[in-house]
Structure formats: C-alpha cells, structure tokens
C-alpha cells in the first residue's frame, strides 16, 4: 500500500480538487502497477475509485460497480439510491432479488433510508457511500476497505467489473428559476405530464418509453435541475433540453 498525503491540513482542504487529486492517484496506480487506487476527500466521507488500469471511475460507474460487488453479499433486501440514479441500477440488482429504494437527493434523506431495516447499502451520486451495518453515514475509508474485501472474495480486478458495466446515457441541464416560481413550475409540469407515469419522490420524474426526465428545484440556488436518461447520449440530451424548454416556457 502506498499512502499519499494521508494527513489533511487546512490549506490542503481549501485547495482540494477531487478530480485533479484522483488523476494524480491514477498516475501512481499506472506507474506502480497497483491493483486499485482511491482518493478520499479531506472530510473522509467521499471516495473516488481508480481501477488497476488507472481509469478514474465516474461516480455513476462507481455506484454500479459497488452494486455488482455487494449484490451477492448484501445484508438486507434493498439498497437506497437517489431518484436521479440510472435505471441500470435496478437492472443489475433485479436478478439477485434486491430492490432499489429511491430517496430524495439530499444527504439526510439517504441517511434516514440507510437506517431502515432491510437496507444493506446506500450511495449518493457524488461519491458518498453508506454501509449501514457499520455506520449509517458516509465513510470513504470504510467503503474502500469493503471494496477490497469484495474484490478478494470474487477474485476479480476492478477493471473487469468496470468493463462489463452497461453504458449509461444521462444528460443534465439547468434553468434559472426565481424562488417564488419554483412551486408553480413543479405543479405546472405535473399537470403537463399527467398522462405519463410520474414519480414524485423528489421533484417531478417523468417516465418515457426509453428513459425518464427529472425536474428538481435546487435547494440553495434559484435554479431548476433537469436530468434525463435515454438509450444514447443524443437522445438523453434531447430529452433534457425538451424539459428545460418546457420549464422556460412556464416562466414567461
């Protein structure tokens, strides 16, 4: 094991850039021939994984890879994931009889779900992972140790899991939305899409034949986020742009 900058400092915390640090670790993985790499944020809560080929996993790739790893060893019958997660999460878990319990995107909602009986794993979409059997809160170091254990149990390298993951096509748009109009926008969007299947766990999620679109007001900024998933990057971007256009029309 090679530890790099294992001690957090105030200056280091203020200048910490997750992607840049992960790329530095990826370079060390490649030059040293390491089996795996990890960059843990200074707060100790968030984790970025690097496989044995030096590839920095996106947060979506990491979530799916962890679902593959925990699916055979889950202490429970459910995993808690934010409503904006890819549909591939459900598809990976279904053969193992494991259900996805969708939550709001906020950390407290995910932690509350992780505390419920039957939930054996939880993950955010920004590198936060919860192992309820250990602690119902984000813990980057504990997650990394669990990844090492599960890779050893399966006798596989992380890169082989990553290569086998399905391609994910999710697009993201933002629409400037005055605070006083956020509620009106959500209600109007529900009315406009009432003929489709809706999920109202957080914001308004609209199901389409080949994917979904999610409109979610930002809790801290005068912005509405729009995520969309489809069968290709082009289709996902088109769907996200369509809902962003509808929201802009509602604001006129």
Short mmCIF file of C-alpha atoms in Angstrom, two decimals:
data_model
loop_
_atom_site.label_atom_id
_atom_site.label_comp_id
_atom_site.label_asym_id
_atom_site.label_seq_id
_atom_site.Cartn_x
_atom_site.Cartn_y
_atom_site.Cartn_z
CA UNK A 1 0.00 0.00 0.00
CA UNK A 2 1.25 3.48 -0.91
CA UNK A 3 -0.29 6.35 1.07
CA UNK A 4 -0.02 9.81 -0.47
CA UNK A 5 -0.77 12.94 1.61
CA UNK A 6 -2.58 10.95 4.32
CA UNK A 7 -2.82 13.93 6.69
CA UNK A 8 -5.35 16.65 6.00
CA UNK A 9 -4.36 20.28 6.52
CA UNK A 10 -6.41 23.47 6.41
CA UNK A 11 -4.55 24.67 3.33
CA UNK A 12 -4.98 21.28 1.65
CA UNK A 13 -8.70 21.20 2.40
CA UNK A 14 -9.26 24.67 0.94
CA UNK A 15 -7.43 23.79 -2.25
CA UNK A 16 -8.70 20.25 -2.64
CA UNK A 17 -9.93 19.40 -6.13
CA UNK A 18 -11.31 15.83 -6.24
CA UNK A 19 -10.79 15.22 -9.94
CA UNK A 20 -7.22 16.57 -10.01
CA UNK A 21 -6.21 14.52 -6.98
CA UNK A 22 -7.84 11.41 -8.42
CA UNK A 23 -5.86 11.85 -11.64
CA UNK A 24 -2.66 12.09 -9.60
CA UNK A 25 -3.52 8.83 -7.85
CA UNK A 26 -4.36 7.27 -11.23
CA UNK A 27 -0.85 8.13 -12.45
CA UNK A 28 0.65 6.43 -9.39
CA UNK A 29 -1.53 3.35 -9.97
CA UNK A 30 -0.27 3.05 -13.53
CA UNK A 31 3.43 3.59 -12.72
CA UNK A 32 3.43 1.29 -9.68
CA UNK A 33 1.26 -1.44 -11.17
CA UNK A 34 -1.12 -1.20 -8.23
CA UNK A 35 -4.28 -3.31 -8.09
CA UNK A 36 -6.52 -0.37 -7.17
CA UNK A 37 -6.40 3.26 -6.13
CA UNK A 38 -8.61 5.55 -4.09
CA UNK A 39 -8.81 9.27 -3.43
CA UNK A 40 -10.60 10.11 -0.20
CA UNK A 41 -11.82 13.67 0.33
CA UNK A 42 -10.39 15.57 3.33
CA UNK A 43 -13.70 15.18 5.16
CA UNK A 44 -13.25 11.41 4.97
CA UNK A 45 -16.78 10.96 3.65
CA UNK A 46 -16.44 10.84 -0.13
CA UNK A 47 -14.46 8.40 -2.23
CA UNK A 48 -13.22 8.31 -5.82
CA UNK A 49 -12.07 4.92 -7.12
CA UNK A 50 -9.32 4.20 -9.65
CA UNK A 51 -9.14 0.76 -11.23
CA UNK A 52 -5.99 -1.26 -11.91
CA UNK A 53 -5.70 0.23 -15.40
CA UNK A 54 -5.50 3.75 -14.00
CA UNK A 55 -9.02 4.66 -15.06
CA UNK A 56 -10.75 7.13 -12.73
CA UNK A 57 -14.27 5.85 -12.25
CA UNK A 58 -17.08 8.35 -12.65
CA UNK A 59 -19.45 8.44 -9.71
CA UNK A 60 -22.06 6.59 -11.77
CA UNK A 61 -19.54 3.89 -12.71
CA UNK A 62 -18.51 3.56 -9.08
CA UNK A 63 -22.10 3.18 -7.88
CA UNK A 64 -22.81 0.46 -10.44
CA UNK A 65 -19.52 -1.32 -9.72
CA UNK A 66 -20.30 -1.33 -5.99
CA UNK A 67 -23.78 -2.66 -6.67
CA UNK A 68 -22.24 -5.54 -8.62
CA UNK A 69 -19.88 -6.25 -5.72
CA UNK A 70 -22.41 -6.05 -2.88
CA UNK A 71 -25.24 -7.86 -4.68
CA UNK A 72 -24.01 -11.31 -3.56
CA UNK A 73 -23.24 -10.25 0.00
CA UNK A 74 -25.97 -7.76 0.91
CA UNK A 75 -27.23 -7.81 4.48
CA UNK A 76 -30.79 -6.94 3.50
CA UNK A 77 -33.11 -6.93 0.53
CA UNK A 78 -32.87 -3.27 -0.52
CA UNK A 79 -30.37 -0.59 -1.44
CA UNK A 80 -31.14 3.12 -1.07
CA UNK A 81 -30.29 5.35 -4.03
CA UNK A 82 -31.25 8.90 -5.07
CA UNK A 83 -34.09 9.22 -7.54
CA UNK A 84 -31.69 10.60 -10.18
CA UNK A 85 -29.72 7.34 -10.39
CA UNK A 86 -29.59 5.43 -13.68
CA UNK A 87 -32.20 2.72 -14.33
CA UNK A 88 -29.32 0.28 -14.82
CA UNK A 89 -29.05 0.09 -11.02
CA UNK A 90 -32.40 -1.70 -10.84
CA UNK A 91 -31.49 -3.96 -13.74
CA UNK A 92 -28.23 -5.05 -12.11
CA UNK A 93 -29.90 -5.86 -8.80
CA UNK A 94 -33.13 -7.49 -10.00
CA UNK A 95 -31.57 -10.94 -10.76
CA UNK A 96 -30.43 -11.07 -7.12
CA UNK A 97 -33.88 -10.29 -5.74
CA UNK A 98 -32.73 -6.90 -4.45
CA UNK A 99 -34.94 -3.83 -4.77
CA UNK A 100 -33.96 -0.18 -5.08
CA UNK A 101 -35.49 2.18 -2.53
CA UNK A 102 -35.45 5.62 -4.12
CA UNK A 103 -34.79 8.63 -1.92
CA UNK A 104 -34.51 12.37 -2.22
CA UNK A 105 -31.11 13.55 -3.42
CA UNK A 106 -30.33 15.29 -0.10
CA UNK A 107 -27.86 13.52 2.20
CA UNK A 108 -30.20 13.44 5.24
CA UNK A 109 -32.83 11.53 3.23
CA UNK A 110 -30.25 8.97 2.17
CA UNK A 111 -29.01 8.55 5.74
CA UNK A 112 -32.57 8.13 7.02
CA UNK A 113 -33.22 5.41 4.45
CA UNK A 114 -29.95 3.67 5.34
CA UNK A 115 -31.18 3.44 8.95
CA UNK A 116 -34.27 1.45 7.96
CA UNK A 117 -34.38 -2.34 8.50
CA UNK A 118 -33.63 -4.27 5.31
CA UNK A 119 -31.48 -1.58 3.67
CA UNK A 120 -28.00 -3.05 3.25
CA UNK A 121 -26.27 -0.36 1.21
CA UNK A 122 -26.77 3.24 0.16
CA UNK A 123 -24.98 5.60 -2.19
CA UNK A 124 -25.18 9.18 -3.32
CA UNK A 125 -24.29 10.35 -6.81
CA UNK A 126 -21.23 12.33 -5.74
CA UNK A 127 -19.01 9.67 -4.18
CA UNK A 128 -20.75 9.15 -0.84
CA UNK A 129 -21.36 5.55 0.26
CA UNK A 130 -23.08 4.15 3.34
CA UNK A 131 -22.58 0.70 4.86
CA UNK A 132 -25.50 0.54 7.33
CA UNK A 133 -24.10 -2.49 9.12
CA UNK A 134 -21.09 -0.39 10.06
CA UNK A 135 -22.37 3.19 10.22
CA UNK A 136 -25.48 4.86 8.70
CA UNK A 137 -23.39 7.73 7.33
CA UNK A 138 -20.87 8.38 4.55
CA UNK A 139 -17.46 6.83 5.20
CA UNK A 140 -14.87 6.80 2.42
CA UNK A 141 -12.29 4.67 4.23
CA UNK A 142 -14.79 2.02 5.33
CA UNK A 143 -16.15 1.82 1.79
CA UNK A 144 -12.67 1.36 0.34
CA UNK A 145 -11.95 -1.46 2.80
CA UNK A 146 -15.25 -3.10 1.83
CA UNK A 147 -14.37 -2.81 -1.87
CA UNK A 148 -11.03 -4.55 -1.21
CA UNK A 149 -12.83 -7.32 0.68
CA UNK A 150 -15.43 -7.90 -2.02
CA UNK A 151 -12.87 -7.87 -4.84
CA UNK A 152 -10.88 -10.51 -2.93
CA UNK A 153 -14.00 -12.61 -2.38
CA UNK A 154 -14.85 -12.53 -6.06
CA UNK A 155 -11.19 -12.86 -7.05
CA UNK A 156 -11.57 -10.20 -9.74
CA UNK A 157 -9.95 -6.91 -10.61
CA UNK A 158 -11.98 -3.72 -10.55
CA UNK A 159 -11.25 -3.09 -14.23
CA UNK A 160 -13.01 -6.31 -15.24
CA UNK A 161 -16.14 -5.17 -13.43
CA UNK A 162 -15.96 -1.71 -14.99
CA UNK A 163 -15.57 -3.12 -18.50
CA UNK A 164 -18.69 -5.25 -18.02
CA UNK A 165 -20.88 -2.35 -16.85
CA UNK A 166 -23.69 -1.16 -19.14
CA UNK A 167 -23.26 2.14 -20.93
CA UNK A 168 -25.10 4.95 -19.16
CA UNK A 169 -26.50 7.92 -21.07
CA UNK A 170 -27.60 10.74 -18.76
CA UNK A 171 -27.74 14.44 -19.64
CA UNK A 172 -28.05 17.41 -17.31
CA UNK A 173 -29.44 20.90 -17.91
CA UNK A 174 -30.09 23.84 -15.60
CA UNK A 175 -32.78 26.50 -15.89
CA UNK A 176 -32.66 29.76 -13.94
CA UNK A 177 -35.86 29.79 -11.87
CA UNK A 178 -36.90 32.57 -9.46
CA UNK A 179 -37.52 31.30 -5.94
CA UNK A 180 -41.16 32.38 -5.94
CA UNK A 181 -41.89 30.43 -9.14
CA UNK A 182 -40.34 27.08 -8.26
CA UNK A 183 -43.53 25.64 -6.78
CA UNK A 184 -45.62 26.86 -9.70
CA UNK A 185 -43.20 25.31 -12.18
CA UNK A 186 -43.38 21.91 -10.47
CA UNK A 187 -47.18 21.93 -10.27
CA UNK A 188 -47.49 23.03 -13.91
CA UNK A 189 -45.05 20.36 -15.03
CA UNK A 190 -47.08 17.70 -13.22
CA UNK A 191 -50.21 18.91 -14.99
CA UNK A 192 -48.49 18.92 -18.39
CA UNK A 193 -47.27 15.33 -17.98
CA UNK A 194 -50.23 13.79 -16.12
CA UNK A 195 -50.80 11.30 -18.96
CA UNK A 196 -47.41 9.71 -18.23
CA UNK A 197 -46.11 7.70 -15.29
CA UNK A 198 -44.85 10.11 -12.63
CA UNK A 199 -42.58 9.57 -9.66
CA UNK A 200 -42.71 12.29 -7.02
CA UNK A 201 -40.04 11.13 -4.58
CA UNK A 202 -38.08 14.33 -5.20
CA UNK A 203 -39.10 16.88 -7.80
CA UNK A 204 -41.04 15.51 -10.77
CA UNK A 205 -39.72 12.43 -12.55
CA UNK A 206 -41.49 11.59 -15.80
CA UNK A 207 -41.19 8.14 -17.31
CA UNK A 208 -40.80 7.76 -21.08
CA UNK A 209 -40.70 4.67 -23.26
CA UNK A 210 -36.89 4.64 -23.44
CA UNK A 211 -35.95 6.56 -20.32
CA UNK A 212 -37.00 9.33 -17.98
CA UNK A 213 -36.67 13.03 -17.23
CA UNK A 214 -36.36 14.54 -13.75
CA UNK A 215 -37.01 18.19 -12.89
CA UNK A 216 -35.71 19.13 -9.45
CA UNK A 217 -35.51 22.61 -7.88
CA UNK A 218 -32.13 23.41 -6.36
CA UNK A 219 -32.47 23.90 -2.57
CA UNK A 220 -29.80 26.61 -2.40
CA UNK A 221 -29.82 28.41 -5.75
CA UNK A 222 -32.58 29.95 -7.96
CA UNK A 223 -32.16 27.09 -10.42
CA UNK A 224 -34.08 24.02 -11.56
CA UNK A 225 -32.02 20.98 -12.49
CA UNK A 226 -33.13 18.71 -15.30
CA UNK A 227 -31.69 15.22 -15.69
CA UNK A 228 -32.67 12.81 -18.44
CA UNK A 229 -31.68 9.24 -19.27
CA UNK A 230 -32.21 7.51 -22.59
CA UNK A 231 -30.71 4.92 -24.92
CA UNK A 232 -27.99 7.23 -26.28
CA UNK A 233 -26.22 10.45 -25.38
CA UNK A 234 -28.02 12.26 -28.18
CA UNK A 235 -31.46 11.08 -27.06
CA UNK A 236 -30.72 11.88 -23.40
CA UNK A 237 -29.55 15.38 -24.31
CA UNK A 238 -32.60 15.91 -26.50
CA UNK A 239 -34.95 14.83 -23.71
CA UNK A 240 -33.23 17.04 -21.13
CA UNK A 241 -33.33 20.02 -23.48
CA UNK A 242 -37.01 19.42 -24.17
CA UNK A 243 -37.90 19.60 -20.48
CA UNK A 244 -35.64 22.60 -19.97
CA UNK A 245 -37.51 24.30 -22.82
CA UNK A 246 -40.88 23.50 -21.21
CA UNK A 247 -39.74 25.00 -17.91
CA UNK A 248 -38.54 28.17 -19.63
CA UNK A 249 -41.92 28.48 -21.33
CA UNK A 250 -43.65 28.18 -17.95
CA UNK A 251 -41.55 31.08 -16.66
CA UNK A 252 -42.63 33.51 -19.36
#
